[in-house]
Amino acid sequence: MERFHVAIIMDGNGRWALGRGLPRVAGHRAGAAAVRRVVEAAPDLGIKTLTLYAFSEDNWTRPAREVTALMKLLGRYLVEETDRCLKNGVRLEAIGRRDRLPAPLVALLEDAERKTAHCRRLHLRLALDYSARRAILDTALRLGNLATEETFTEALGPDVDLLIRTSGEQRLSDFLLWECAYAEMVFTPRMWPMFTGEDLAEAVDAFHRRDRRFGRIASESDARRTA
Ligand code: FPP
């Protein structure tokens, strides 16, 4: 089976928490546990690259307390998970801007990236202070005359095969706009803190049932079925 790229917009932490009378930060904490579950489940489902939308450029507009709590959670995740990633063959990498992230978090990221650089079982990319439009613009400016589909893809990362968004919302929110050109999309009402390895397996199953045509006509068998 060809290994593929899954990207997830992890949405619904705040609503999940508020619905239980908890502070929003409790939702992010439960969301971090969901991250652990999907990272554990992903390699055996054939996923080669998993990109998680952990913090967008727009998320800086949230109340300072929530932003600080998210940064702390991300730091704690790296402290607690880097060794496990190493043991499980998970290469960890951050995409997005680094110059506005807290310096201790950047140091943890760089340490995790260095330690896990050789791991090949799963490529886990955390999108932090990320904006797809910015990534595309920066790449275009950097490549200049050398810009082609191939050099863009090389600079930005692999095409997304399956995009999942939780919490019932159905939009891309400036996530991997170039890479999602031919992505299959699965939207689930499940709030991110409730998302499990089984939910991921279900989304992957749905993906495998899709007929990906990339602009071509339907396969012969499909054509006969719909004739
Ligand atoms: C969206 O839910 C979620 C985020 C903006 C942050 C995602 C962060 C985590 C899952 C936790 C930490 C991440 C890692 C990688 C350890 P929301 O707050 O927008 O929810 P709402 O739409 O219900 O308000």
XYZ file of N, CA and C and ligand atoms in Angstrom:
705
model
N 0.848 -1.204 0.000
C 0.000 0.000 0.000
C 0.880 1.250 0.000
N 0.528 2.184 -0.856
C 1.290 3.430 -0.892
C 0.995 4.247 0.362
N 2.030 4.763 0.993
C 1.814 5.549 2.222
C 1.441 6.979 1.836
N 0.620 7.589 2.640
C 0.011 8.849 2.228
C 0.122 9.928 3.300
N -0.300 11.149 2.909
C -0.179 12.331 3.767
C -1.557 12.741 4.292
N -1.687 12.762 5.604
C -2.930 13.205 6.235
C -2.667 14.515 6.978
N -3.576 15.466 6.819
C -3.468 16.729 7.543
C -4.741 16.910 8.358
N -4.600 17.418 9.575
C -5.782 17.545 10.441
C -5.903 18.963 10.997
N -7.103 19.523 10.822
C -7.445 20.775 11.492
C -8.161 20.375 12.782
N -7.440 20.518 13.880
C -7.927 20.030 15.183
C -8.813 21.115 15.785
N -10.110 20.959 15.628
C -11.020 22.039 16.015
C -12.013 21.558 17.070
N -12.405 22.455 17.944
C -13.479 22.146 18.891
C -13.035 22.019 20.344
N -11.764 22.300 20.614
C -11.283 22.188 22.006
C -12.091 23.086 22.942
N -12.255 24.342 22.514
C -12.934 25.320 23.372
C -14.378 24.928 23.607
N -15.094 24.580 22.543
C -16.509 24.218 22.682
C -16.685 22.968 23.539
N -15.774 22.016 23.343
C -15.836 20.779 24.147
C -15.732 21.117 25.640
N -14.781 22.004 25.970
C -14.565 22.355 27.381
C -15.751 23.154 27.930
N -16.157 24.176 27.187
C -17.245 25.032 27.686
C -18.525 24.227 27.880
N -18.745 23.260 27.004
C -19.928 22.398 27.109
C -19.925 21.571 28.380
N -18.746 21.414 28.985
C -18.652 20.655 30.235
C -18.425 21.554 31.441
N -18.604 22.847 31.217
C -18.406 23.796 32.315
C -16.947 23.965 32.696
N -16.045 23.650 31.768
C -14.602 23.753 32.050
C -14.026 24.964 31.328
N -12.862 25.462 31.773
C -12.227 26.551 31.032
C -11.713 26.042 29.683
N -11.605 26.943 28.704
C -11.169 26.557 27.363
C -9.834 25.804 27.386
N -8.960 26.235 28.312
C -7.629 25.607 28.385
C -7.728 24.112 28.676
N -8.751 23.717 29.439
C -8.942 22.284 29.712
C -9.210 21.548 28.398
N -9.864 22.223 27.473
C -10.112 21.624 26.160
C -8.806 21.429 25.398
N -7.906 22.392 25.494
C -6.616 22.252 24.805
C -5.803 21.105 25.433
N -5.908 20.996 26.767
C -5.184 19.905 27.440
C -5.711 18.558 26.941
N -7.019 18.427 26.876
C -7.610 17.180 26.366
C -7.259 17.008 24.887
N -7.112 18.132 24.184
C -6.709 18.081 22.775
C -5.300 17.533 22.613
N -4.433 17.867 23.544
C -3.058 17.350 23.476
C -3.060 15.829 23.659
N -3.964 15.330 24.495
C -4.067 13.870 24.671
C -4.544 13.217 23.367
N -5.442 13.903 22.659
C -5.915 13.374 21.368
C -4.765 13.337 20.356
N -3.877 14.332 20.426
C -2.703 14.341 19.535
C -1.872 13.074 19.783
N -1.663 12.765 21.061
C -0.885 11.552 21.378
C -1.546 10.320 20.765
N -2.871 10.243 20.866
C -3.586 9.060 20.343
C -3.424 8.928 18.834
N -3.552 10.051 18.102
C -3.494 9.909 16.636
C -2.055 9.639 16.167
N -1.078 10.203 16.877
C 0.319 9.953 16.487
C 0.649 8.475 16.685
N 0.101 7.909 17.735
C 0.297 6.483 18.022
C -0.349 5.619 16.930
N -1.559 6.019 16.504
C -2.333 5.188 15.569
C -1.873 5.346 14.123
N -1.325 6.490 13.768
C -1.105 6.831 12.355
C -0.219 5.848 11.574
N 0.965 5.447 12.089
C 1.851 4.637 11.236
C 1.212 3.333 10.775
N 0.458 2.675 11.658
C -0.141 1.385 11.282
C -1.293 1.536 10.303
N -1.753 2.769 10.092
C -2.821 2.997 9.105
C -2.238 3.338 7.737
N -0.926 3.290 7.625
C -0.289 3.568 6.330
C 0.038 5.040 6.131
N -0.107 5.822 7.195
C 0.147 7.266 7.063
C 1.656 7.510 7.133
N 2.147 8.223 6.138
C 3.582 8.499 6.083
C 3.884 9.862 6.715
N 3.027 10.835 6.372
C 3.210 12.190 6.895
C 1.899 12.630 7.541
N 2.007 13.195 8.744
C 0.823 13.693 9.463
C 1.107 15.144 9.830
N 0.292 16.056 9.283
C 0.492 17.478 9.578
C -0.675 17.967 10.424
N -0.368 18.510 11.585
C -1.403 18.947 12.529
C -1.376 20.461 12.672
N -2.567 21.060 12.564
C -2.678 22.528 12.676
C -2.775 22.854 14.167
N -1.659 23.202 14.768
C -1.629 23.406 16.223
C -1.795 24.868 16.619
N -1.359 25.797 15.741
C -1.487 27.222 16.082
C -1.356 28.036 14.797
N -2.414 28.773 14.467
C -2.379 29.556 13.224
C -1.894 30.971 13.519
N -1.487 31.666 12.464
C -1.125 33.088 12.629
C -2.264 33.854 13.278
N -3.498 33.503 12.881
C -4.665 34.212 13.411
C -4.905 33.925 14.895
N -4.362 32.794 15.373
C -4.583 32.460 16.787
C -3.901 33.441 17.753
N -2.973 34.278 17.256
C -2.346 35.290 18.134
C -3.387 36.286 18.645
N -4.533 36.370 17.944
C -5.548 37.353 18.371
C -6.380 36.845 19.557
N -6.130 35.623 20.001
C -6.877 35.104 21.168
C -6.387 35.787 22.455
N -7.155 35.720 23.536
C -6.704 36.338 24.784
C -5.308 35.831 25.180
N -4.476 36.747 25.711
C -3.077 36.407 26.017
C -2.995 35.164 26.908
N -3.948 35.028 27.841
C -3.891 33.883 28.758
C -3.998 32.557 28.004
N -4.882 32.553 27.000
C -5.068 31.310 26.233
C -3.831 31.018 25.370
N -3.273 32.085 24.779
C -2.078 31.900 23.943
C -0.927 31.348 24.795
N -0.733 31.933 25.982
C 0.354 31.476 26.860
C 0.134 30.018 27.244
N -1.112 29.665 27.563
C -1.405 28.285 27.950
C -1.112 27.330 26.789
N -1.457 27.740 25.564
C -1.201 26.881 24.400
C 0.307 26.681 24.193
N 1.070 27.763 24.329
C 2.526 27.661 24.156
C 3.120 26.712 25.198
N 2.605 26.832 26.432
C 3.101 25.955 27.510
C 2.772 24.493 27.207
N 1.546 24.277 26.722
C 1.133 22.902 26.391
C 2.003 22.306 25.298
N 2.311 23.138 24.297
C 3.157 22.662 23.198
C 4.543 22.307 23.730
N 5.073 23.166 24.617
C 6.378 22.893 25.220
C 6.341 21.597 26.010
N 5.271 21.430 26.796
C 5.166 20.214 27.607
C 5.074 18.984 26.711
N 4.319 19.115 25.610
C 4.201 17.988 24.677
C 5.591 17.571 24.181
N 6.410 18.564 23.819
C 7.735 18.249 23.287
C 8.623 17.613 24.358
N 8.540 18.148 25.582
C 9.351 17.591 26.677
C 8.951 16.134 26.898
N 7.640 15.879 26.912
C 7.172 14.535 27.262
C 7.241 13.556 26.097
N 7.158 14.045 24.876
C 6.986 13.123 23.742
C 8.218 12.914 22.869
N 9.237 13.776 22.990
C 10.359 13.652 22.064
C 11.015 12.272 22.152
N 11.226 11.788 23.381
C 11.875 10.477 23.514
C 10.991 9.363 22.957
N 9.673 9.501 23.203
C 8.754 8.486 22.670
C 8.755 8.506 21.141
N 8.831 9.711 20.563
C 8.900 9.823 19.099
C 10.135 9.082 18.590
N 11.239 9.329 19.275
C 12.508 8.693 18.893
C 12.357 7.174 18.924
N 11.761 6.685 20.015
C 11.593 5.236 20.191
C 10.661 4.660 19.127
N 9.639 5.432 18.746
C 8.630 4.926 17.805
C 8.922 5.276 16.347
N 10.094 5.832 16.096
C 10.469 6.136 14.707
C 9.711 7.313 14.123
N 9.329 8.272 14.969
C 8.574 9.433 14.499
C 9.503 10.629 14.336
N 9.580 11.128 13.129
C 10.356 12.345 12.886
C 9.468 13.563 13.135
N 9.911 14.416 14.023
C 9.117 15.591 14.386
C 9.685 16.834 13.699
N 8.787 17.640 13.174
C 9.231 18.861 12.502
C 8.156 19.942 12.675
N 8.576 21.182 12.788
C 7.603 22.277 12.847
C 7.607 23.000 11.512
N 6.407 23.434 11.076
C 6.328 24.319 9.918
C 5.668 25.615 10.385
N 5.961 26.710 9.700
C 5.423 28.007 10.107
C 6.549 28.919 10.590
N 6.160 30.081 11.062
C 7.154 31.054 11.546
C 7.692 30.652 12.906
N 8.960 30.943 13.133
C 9.526 30.642 14.452
C 9.895 31.899 15.222
N 10.009 33.031 14.487
C 10.572 34.228 15.128
C 9.653 34.851 16.171
N 8.359 34.474 16.194
C 7.465 35.065 17.190
C 7.129 34.075 18.305
N 7.619 32.832 18.176
C 7.349 31.833 19.216
C 8.272 32.093 20.405
N 7.860 31.698 21.619
C 8.751 31.883 22.771
C 10.077 31.137 22.555
N 11.196 31.774 22.924
C 12.517 31.179 22.660
C 12.656 29.767 23.256
N 12.167 29.506 24.486
C 12.321 28.145 25.030
C 11.579 27.098 24.193
N 10.444 27.504 23.607
C 9.697 26.566 22.761
C 10.482 26.275 21.478
N 11.087 27.309 20.914
C 11.892 27.109 19.694
C 13.072 26.179 20.001
N 13.678 26.358 21.179
C 14.823 25.502 21.552
C 14.355 24.044 21.665
N 13.181 23.826 22.257
C 12.650 22.455 22.378
C 12.349 21.860 21.010
N 11.781 22.692 20.128
C 11.467 22.227 18.772
C 12.727 21.812 18.043
N 13.743 22.665 18.135
C 14.979 22.377 17.401
C 15.653 21.126 17.947
N 15.567 20.968 19.262
C 16.139 19.774 19.890
C 15.406 18.521 19.389
N 14.064 18.590 19.376
C 13.261 17.445 18.920
C 13.546 17.158 17.443
N 13.666 18.208 16.646
C 13.925 18.006 15.211
C 15.289 17.344 14.993
N 16.267 17.803 15.774
C 17.630 17.248 15.624
C 17.640 15.773 16.034
N 17.035 15.499 17.205
C 17.076 14.123 17.728
C 16.342 13.131 16.844
N 15.259 13.569 16.190
C 14.406 12.612 15.462
C 14.598 12.681 13.942
N 15.600 13.447 13.506
C 15.766 13.701 12.059
C 15.882 12.414 11.235
N 16.411 11.347 11.835
C 16.651 10.118 11.069
C 15.433 9.181 11.082
N 14.397 9.501 11.853
C 13.261 8.582 12.020
C 12.418 8.536 10.743
N 11.936 7.348 10.407
C 11.252 7.185 9.112
C 9.868 6.558 9.202
N 9.415 6.132 10.403
C 8.124 5.434 10.480
C 6.969 6.397 10.239
N 7.112 7.614 10.746
C 6.080 8.640 10.551
C 6.773 9.996 10.560
N 6.339 10.883 9.656
C 6.830 12.265 9.650
C 5.716 13.117 10.249
N 5.922 13.575 11.472
C 4.919 14.376 12.173
C 5.296 15.853 12.050
N 4.417 16.626 11.398
C 4.694 18.057 11.227
C 3.678 18.855 12.039
N 4.180 19.701 12.909
C 3.300 20.573 13.695
C 3.308 21.944 13.052
N 2.130 22.410 12.634
C 2.038 23.749 12.048
C 1.851 24.751 13.189
N 2.854 25.614 13.357
C 2.867 26.577 14.472
C 3.077 27.975 13.923
N 2.307 28.919 14.415
C 2.322 30.278 13.860
C 2.315 30.157 12.331
N 1.355 29.400 11.857
C 1.309 29.009 10.443
C 0.209 29.749 9.685
N 0.540 30.138 8.458
C -0.435 30.671 7.503
C -0.037 30.146 6.134
N -0.962 29.481 5.453
C -0.645 28.937 4.130
C -0.344 30.061 3.137
N -1.120 31.143 3.220
C -0.882 32.247 2.283
C 0.529 32.793 2.471
N 0.935 32.953 3.735
C 2.287 33.458 3.980
C 3.336 32.473 3.434
N 3.119 31.182 3.689
C 4.084 30.173 3.228
C 4.210 30.233 1.703
N 3.075 30.397 1.013
C 3.097 30.445 -0.451
C 3.812 31.718 -0.932
N 3.479 32.839 -0.311
C 4.115 34.108 -0.701
C 5.617 34.066 -0.459
N 6.012 33.602 0.737
C 7.445 33.522 1.064
C 8.176 32.641 0.057
N 7.549 31.516 -0.277
C 8.185 30.583 -1.220
C 8.314 31.231 -2.597
N 7.265 31.927 -3.027
C 7.297 32.574 -4.351
C 8.413 33.620 -4.384
N 8.537 34.395 -3.299
C 9.562 35.440 -3.275
C 10.958 34.823 -3.272
N 11.100 33.731 -2.512
C 12.416 33.095 -2.400
C 12.815 32.423 -3.723
N 11.855 31.773 -4.381
C 12.196 31.030 -5.598
C 12.339 31.936 -6.821
N 11.613 33.032 -6.837
C 11.698 33.959 -7.968
C 11.520 33.242 -9.291
N 12.493 33.396 -10.187
C 12.398 32.782 -11.514
C 12.446 31.261 -11.492
N 12.860 30.715 -10.371
C 12.977 29.244 -10.299
C 11.646 28.592 -9.899
N 10.594 29.408 -9.736
C 9.313 28.869 -9.274
C 8.657 27.995 -10.348
N 8.460 26.720 -9.984
C 7.683 25.799 -10.827
C 6.814 24.986 -9.864
N 5.901 24.187 -10.390
C 5.107 23.333 -9.490
C 6.015 22.454 -8.646
N 7.075 21.941 -9.298
C 7.957 21.005 -8.598
C 8.737 21.700 -7.488
N 9.323 22.886 -7.798
C 10.130 23.561 -6.766
C 9.229 24.054 -5.626
N 8.010 24.442 -5.956
C 7.062 24.858 -4.914
C 6.764 23.685 -3.981
N 6.454 22.538 -4.590
C 6.099 21.363 -3.791
C 7.281 20.937 -2.939
N 8.467 21.049 -3.512
C 9.665 20.680 -2.755
C 9.832 21.616 -1.555
N 9.556 22.884 -1.766
C 9.748 23.863 -0.690
C 8.660 23.750 0.377
N 7.422 23.504 -0.047
C 6.312 23.545 0.909
C 6.064 22.206 1.590
N 6.321 21.116 0.887
C 6.046 19.796 1.457
C 5.115 19.020 0.559
N 4.916 17.735 0.918
C 4.147 16.854 0.018
C 2.675 17.242 -0.081
N 2.065 16.908 -1.212
C 0.622 17.099 -1.392
C -0.137 16.367 -0.286
N -1.217 16.960 0.154
C -2.068 16.302 1.152
C -3.012 15.356 0.417
N -3.103 14.112 0.898
C -4.050 13.157 0.306
C -5.404 13.233 1.010
N -5.364 13.371 2.325
C -6.607 13.396 3.111
C -6.542 14.530 4.126
N -7.537 15.403 4.062
C -7.650 16.476 5.051
C -8.852 16.185 5.955
N -8.601 16.209 7.255
C -9.685 15.976 8.228
C -9.874 17.255 9.032
N -11.142 17.649 9.228
C -11.416 18.746 10.169
C -12.483 18.274 11.146
N -12.238 18.479 12.397
C -13.196 18.064 13.423
C -14.121 19.220 13.777
N -15.126 18.935 14.555
C -16.056 19.894 15.187
C -17.155 20.391 14.255
N -17.282 19.790 13.070
C -18.387 20.148 12.185
C -18.135 21.327 11.271
N -17.046 22.064 11.500
C -16.752 23.186 10.602
C -16.230 22.636 9.266
N -16.554 23.339 8.184
C -16.144 22.851 6.866
C -15.430 23.956 6.100
N -14.230 24.300 6.531
C -13.424 25.287 5.801
C -11.953 24.994 6.032
N -11.104 25.649 5.202
C -9.666 25.348 5.252
C -8.889 26.263 6.189
N -9.430 27.448 6.488
C -8.800 28.355 7.453
C -7.302 28.555 7.214
N -6.919 28.812 5.969
C -5.531 29.167 5.653
C -4.534 28.052 5.997
N -4.972 26.806 5.808
C -4.122 25.649 6.119
C -3.744 24.927 4.820
N -2.474 24.828 4.507
C -1.946 23.995 3.422
C -2.706 24.192 2.101
N -2.917 25.445 1.719
C -3.767 25.733 0.550
C -3.186 25.163 -0.742
N -1.886 25.260 -0.909
C -1.241 24.712 -2.112
C -1.276 23.186 -2.067
N -0.927 22.650 -0.903
C -0.768 21.200 -0.752
C -2.098 20.450 -0.834
N -3.203 21.156 -0.590
C -4.532 20.501 -0.581
C -5.218 20.545 -1.950
N -4.474 20.886 -2.993
C -5.098 21.055 -4.315
C -5.979 19.858 -4.696
N -5.527 18.633 -4.371
C -6.299 17.434 -4.724
C -6.656 16.600 -3.495
N -6.674 17.238 -2.333
C -6.951 16.480 -1.101
C -8.396 16.015 -1.062
N -8.593 14.808 -0.584
C -9.933 14.352 -0.209
C -10.226 14.941 1.162
N -11.459 15.329 1.394
C -11.768 15.980 2.667
C -12.787 15.179 3.463
N -12.522 15.050 4.732
C -13.459 14.391 5.645
C -13.744 15.356 6.787
N -15.018 15.705 6.937
C -15.425 16.589 8.027
C -16.243 15.769 9.021
N -15.824 15.827 10.264
C -16.549 15.052 11.275
C -17.073 15.982 12.362
N -18.274 15.681 12.884
C -18.817 16.521 13.957
C -18.080 16.325 15.289
N -17.293 15.278 15.385
C -16.569 14.977 16.640
C -15.685 16.156 17.047
N -15.762 16.568 18.320
C -14.865 17.615 18.827
C -13.466 17.016 18.992
N -12.437 17.813 18.735
C -11.078 17.250 18.727
C -10.711 16.494 20.008
N -11.056 16.973 21.200
C -10.640 16.234 22.398
C -11.213 14.815 22.468
N -12.292 14.542 21.696
C -12.907 13.218 21.705
C -12.360 12.331 20.584
N -11.524 12.881 19.732
C -11.068 12.160 18.541
C -10.108 11.030 18.961
N -10.319 9.856 18.386
C -9.516 8.679 18.780
C -8.818 8.060 17.565
N -7.992 7.064 17.847
C -7.353 6.301 16.778
C -8.391 5.648 15.871
N -9.518 5.213 16.465
C -10.582 4.586 15.650
C -11.210 5.622 14.712
N -11.377 6.842 15.185
C -11.919 7.894 14.310
C -10.978 8.132 13.133
N -9.683 8.101 13.429
C -8.703 8.293 12.358
C -8.802 7.131 11.358
N -8.914 5.912 11.885
C -9.031 4.735 11.010
C -10.282 4.850 10.133
N -11.371 5.335 10.706
C -12.620 5.493 9.949
C -12.438 6.506 8.808
N -11.784 7.613 9.106
C -11.554 8.638 8.079
C -10.656 8.082 6.973
N -9.655 7.290 7.372
C -8.745 6.689 6.379
C -9.514 5.693 5.507
N -10.416 4.925 6.116
C -11.261 3.994 5.350
C -12.087 4.749 4.319
N -12.700 5.837 4.758
C -13.529 6.648 3.841
C -12.663 7.153 2.696
N -11.465 7.570 3.017
C -10.513 8.053 1.995
C -10.218 6.955 0.966
N -9.981 5.739 1.448
C -9.653 4.646 0.518
C -10.832 4.280 -0.380
N -12.044 4.611 0.076
C -13.220 4.309 -0.757
C -13.469 5.375 -1.823
N -12.806 6.512 -1.713
C -13.042 7.590 -2.682
C -12.402 7.235 -4.029
N -13.009 7.724 -5.091
C -12.443 7.535 -6.427
C -11.697 8.824 -6.781
N -10.379 8.786 -6.646
C -9.591 10.003 -6.878
C -9.264 10.084 -8.364
N -9.810 11.081 -9.025
C -9.677 11.107 -10.484
C -8.655 12.131 -10.973
N -8.297 13.093 -10.150
C -7.321 14.106 -10.559
C -7.660 14.691 -11.928
N -8.940 14.937 -12.169
C -9.358 15.558 -13.425
C -9.658 14.586 -14.541
N -9.289 13.292 -14.300
C -9.595 12.314 -15.357
C -11.062 11.914 -15.271
N -11.532 11.115 -16.257
C -12.919 10.641 -16.187
C -12.994 9.460 -15.223
N -14.224 9.118 -14.818
C -14.405 8.022 -13.870
C -13.853 6.729 -14.447
N -13.407 5.823 -13.545
C -12.879 4.551 -14.022
C -14.007 3.798 -14.727
N -13.618 2.819 -15.564
C -14.611 2.130 -16.395
C -15.761 1.554 -15.567
N -15.398 0.926 -14.448
C -16.431 0.279 -13.643
C -17.412 1.333 -13.112
N -16.872 2.503 -12.682
C -17.757 3.556 -12.192
C -18.665 4.046 -13.310
N -18.077 4.194 -14.504
C -18.821 4.730 -15.634
C -20.006 3.815 -15.932
N -19.742 2.471 -15.831
C -20.807 1.509 -16.125
C -21.911 1.603 -15.062
N -21.467 1.780 -13.795
C -22.431 1.845 -12.703
C -23.361 3.062 -12.854
N -22.781 4.168 -13.338
C -23.593 5.397 -13.390
C -24.279 5.593 -14.737
N -24.009 4.668 -15.707
C -24.591 4.834 -17.049
C -26.110 4.590 -17.014
C -8.871 24.656 17.901
O -9.862 24.563 18.888
C -7.596 24.249 18.443
C -6.516 25.064 18.537
C -6.513 26.460 18.113
C -5.266 24.603 19.143
C -4.892 23.179 18.895
C -4.080 22.728 20.027
C -4.120 21.497 20.583
C -4.892 20.388 20.046
C -3.392 21.190 21.836
C -1.920 21.197 21.793
C -1.293 20.679 20.550
C -0.264 19.808 20.493
C 0.372 19.511 19.193
C 0.284 19.152 21.674
P -10.593 25.884 19.316
O -9.952 26.393 20.570
O -10.629 26.844 18.190
O -12.016 25.333 19.633
P -13.398 26.115 19.434
O -13.561 26.330 17.959
O -14.380 25.150 19.987
O -13.296 27.382 20.214
